[in-house]
Short mmCIF file of C-alpha atoms in Angstrom, two decimals:
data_model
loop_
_atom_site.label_atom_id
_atom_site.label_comp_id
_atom_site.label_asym_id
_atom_site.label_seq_id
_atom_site.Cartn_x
_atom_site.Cartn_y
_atom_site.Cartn_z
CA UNK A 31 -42.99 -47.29 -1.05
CA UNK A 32 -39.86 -45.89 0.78
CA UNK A 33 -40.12 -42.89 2.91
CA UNK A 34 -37.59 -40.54 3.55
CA UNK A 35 -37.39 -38.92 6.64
CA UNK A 36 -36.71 -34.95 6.07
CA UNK A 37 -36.23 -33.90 9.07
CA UNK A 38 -33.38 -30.85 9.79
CA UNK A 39 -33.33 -30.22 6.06
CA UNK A 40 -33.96 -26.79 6.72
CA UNK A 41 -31.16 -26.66 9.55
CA UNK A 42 -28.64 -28.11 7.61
CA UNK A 43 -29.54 -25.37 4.86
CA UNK A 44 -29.56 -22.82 7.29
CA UNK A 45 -26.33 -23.99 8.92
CA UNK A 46 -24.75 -24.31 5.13
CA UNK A 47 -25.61 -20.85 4.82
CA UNK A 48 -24.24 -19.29 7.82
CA UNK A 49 -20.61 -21.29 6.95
CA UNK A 50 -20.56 -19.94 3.74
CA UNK A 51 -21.38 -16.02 5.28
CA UNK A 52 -18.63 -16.69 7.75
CA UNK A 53 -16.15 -17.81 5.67
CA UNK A 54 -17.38 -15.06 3.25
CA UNK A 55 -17.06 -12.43 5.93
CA UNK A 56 -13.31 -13.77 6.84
CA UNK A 57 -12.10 -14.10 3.41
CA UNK A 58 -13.43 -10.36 2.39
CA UNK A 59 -12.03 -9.01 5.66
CA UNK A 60 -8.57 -10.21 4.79
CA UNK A 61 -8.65 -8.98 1.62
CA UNK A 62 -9.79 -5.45 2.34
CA UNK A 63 -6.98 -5.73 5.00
CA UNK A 64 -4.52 -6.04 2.58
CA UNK A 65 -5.79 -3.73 -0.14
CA UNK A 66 -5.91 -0.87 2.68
CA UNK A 67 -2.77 -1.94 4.18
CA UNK A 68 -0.90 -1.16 0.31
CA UNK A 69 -2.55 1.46 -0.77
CA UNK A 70 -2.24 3.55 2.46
CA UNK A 71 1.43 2.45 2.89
CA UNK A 72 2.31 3.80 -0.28
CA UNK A 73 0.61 7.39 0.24
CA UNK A 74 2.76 7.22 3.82
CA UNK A 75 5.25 6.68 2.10
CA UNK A 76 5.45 9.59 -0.03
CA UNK A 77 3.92 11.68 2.79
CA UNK A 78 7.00 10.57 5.09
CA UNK A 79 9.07 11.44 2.24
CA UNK A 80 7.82 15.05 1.73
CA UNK A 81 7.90 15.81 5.26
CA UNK A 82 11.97 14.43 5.42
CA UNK A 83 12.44 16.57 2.20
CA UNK A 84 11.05 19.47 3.68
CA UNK A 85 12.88 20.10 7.00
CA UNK A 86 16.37 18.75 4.58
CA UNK A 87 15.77 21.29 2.07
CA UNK A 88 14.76 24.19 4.67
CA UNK A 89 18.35 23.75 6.40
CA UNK A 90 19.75 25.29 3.10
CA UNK A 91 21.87 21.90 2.01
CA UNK A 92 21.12 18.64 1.75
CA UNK A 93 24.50 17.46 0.70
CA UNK A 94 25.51 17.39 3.98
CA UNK A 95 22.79 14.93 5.51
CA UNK A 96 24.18 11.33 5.63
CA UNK A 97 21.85 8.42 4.76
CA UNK A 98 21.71 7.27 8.49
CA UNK A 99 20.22 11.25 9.61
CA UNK A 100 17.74 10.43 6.66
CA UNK A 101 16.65 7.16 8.41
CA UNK A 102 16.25 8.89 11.92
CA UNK A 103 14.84 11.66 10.46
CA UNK A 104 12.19 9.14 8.75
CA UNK A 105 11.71 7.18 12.03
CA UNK A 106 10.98 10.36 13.83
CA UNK A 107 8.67 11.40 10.99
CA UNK A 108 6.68 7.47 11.17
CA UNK A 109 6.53 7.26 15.19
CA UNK A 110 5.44 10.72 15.48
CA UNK A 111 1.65 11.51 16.54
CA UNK A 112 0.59 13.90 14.32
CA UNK A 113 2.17 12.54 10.87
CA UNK A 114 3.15 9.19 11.23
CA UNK A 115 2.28 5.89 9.98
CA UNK A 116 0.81 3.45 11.90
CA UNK A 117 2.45 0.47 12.76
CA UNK A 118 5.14 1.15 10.03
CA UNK A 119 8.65 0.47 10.21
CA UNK A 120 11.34 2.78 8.14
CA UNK A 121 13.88 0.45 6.46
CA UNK A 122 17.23 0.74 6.04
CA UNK A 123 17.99 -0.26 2.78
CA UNK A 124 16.44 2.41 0.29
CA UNK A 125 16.16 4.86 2.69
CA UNK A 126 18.27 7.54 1.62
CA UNK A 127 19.07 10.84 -0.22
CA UNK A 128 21.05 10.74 -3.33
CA UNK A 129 23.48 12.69 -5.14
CA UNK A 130 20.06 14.92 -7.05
CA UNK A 131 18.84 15.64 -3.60
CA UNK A 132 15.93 13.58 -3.76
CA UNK A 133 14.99 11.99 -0.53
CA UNK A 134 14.15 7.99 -1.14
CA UNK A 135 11.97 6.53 2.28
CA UNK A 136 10.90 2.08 2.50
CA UNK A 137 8.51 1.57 4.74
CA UNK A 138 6.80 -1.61 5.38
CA UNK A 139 3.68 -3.30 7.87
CA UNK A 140 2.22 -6.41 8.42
CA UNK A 141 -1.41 -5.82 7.51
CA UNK A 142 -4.12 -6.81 10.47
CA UNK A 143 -5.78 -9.78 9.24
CA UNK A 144 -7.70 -12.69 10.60
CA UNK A 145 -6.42 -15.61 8.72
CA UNK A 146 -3.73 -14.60 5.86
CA UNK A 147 -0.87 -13.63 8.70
CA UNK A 148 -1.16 -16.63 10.47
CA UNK A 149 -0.21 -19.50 7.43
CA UNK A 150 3.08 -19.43 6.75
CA UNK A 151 2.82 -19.64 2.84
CA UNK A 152 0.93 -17.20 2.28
CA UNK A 153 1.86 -14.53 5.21
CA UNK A 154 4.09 -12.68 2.42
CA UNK A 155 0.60 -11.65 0.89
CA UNK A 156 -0.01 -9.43 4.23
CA UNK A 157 3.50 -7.56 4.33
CA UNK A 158 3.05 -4.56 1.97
CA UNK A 159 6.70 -2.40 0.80
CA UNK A 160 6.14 0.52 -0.09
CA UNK A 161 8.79 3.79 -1.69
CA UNK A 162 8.38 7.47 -1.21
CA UNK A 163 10.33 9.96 -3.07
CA UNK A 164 10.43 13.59 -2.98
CA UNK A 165 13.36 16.40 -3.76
CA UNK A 166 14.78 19.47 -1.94
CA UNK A 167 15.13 22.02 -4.11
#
């Protein structure tokens, strides 16, 4: 008759357990990073956008604003305390107001995640883009 010696079954199970929580937790946290980091970009976005519209279409005509005063207007509207978005950056390309009079803002940010932002391959997945639109008249 062989006997089996059983000791630490239960704290390998218990150790197996607490991994699979931890990697769990990391994984979930990453992904709710990322989720939050998109969804909230995009409604910056459009806020930034409204704002930038706003003080354009109160000076009486936004013809005369270039697409570089729309881009430090944006900045100024992103860094600011009250309004901006966090951690954001304004970019230059599709940042603009066209010939309508509709006031186009890009933002983008890195999301703040634990493991996604740190592999190379995937790091992509934690950089959201998002547009914001809004007209003058």
């Amino acid at each position: 008759m062989l006997i089996r010696d059983e000791r630490g079954i239960i704290g390998d199970f218990f150790l197996k357990v607490i991994l699979g929580l931890g990697i769990f937790a990391v994984v979930a946290y990453d992904a709710g990073s990322i989720l939050v980091n998109y969804f909230t970009l995009d409604s910056g976005a459009d806020d930034v956008a409204v704002v930038v519209s706003t003080s354009v279409g109160t000076s009486g005509n936004a013809a005369q604003y270039t697409d570089e005063e729309i881009l430090q207007l944006a900045k100024a509207q992103v860094n600011s305390e009250d309004g901006g978005v966090k951690d954001a950056r304004v970019l230059r390309e599709g940042t603009m107001i066209d010939d309508a009079g509709i006031v186009h803002i890009r933002l983008r940010r890195v999301a703040d995640t634990l493991i996604v932002s740190r592999i190379g391959p995937i790091a992509r997945w934690a950089r959201a883009t998002a547009d914001g639109q809004a007209g003058t008249t």
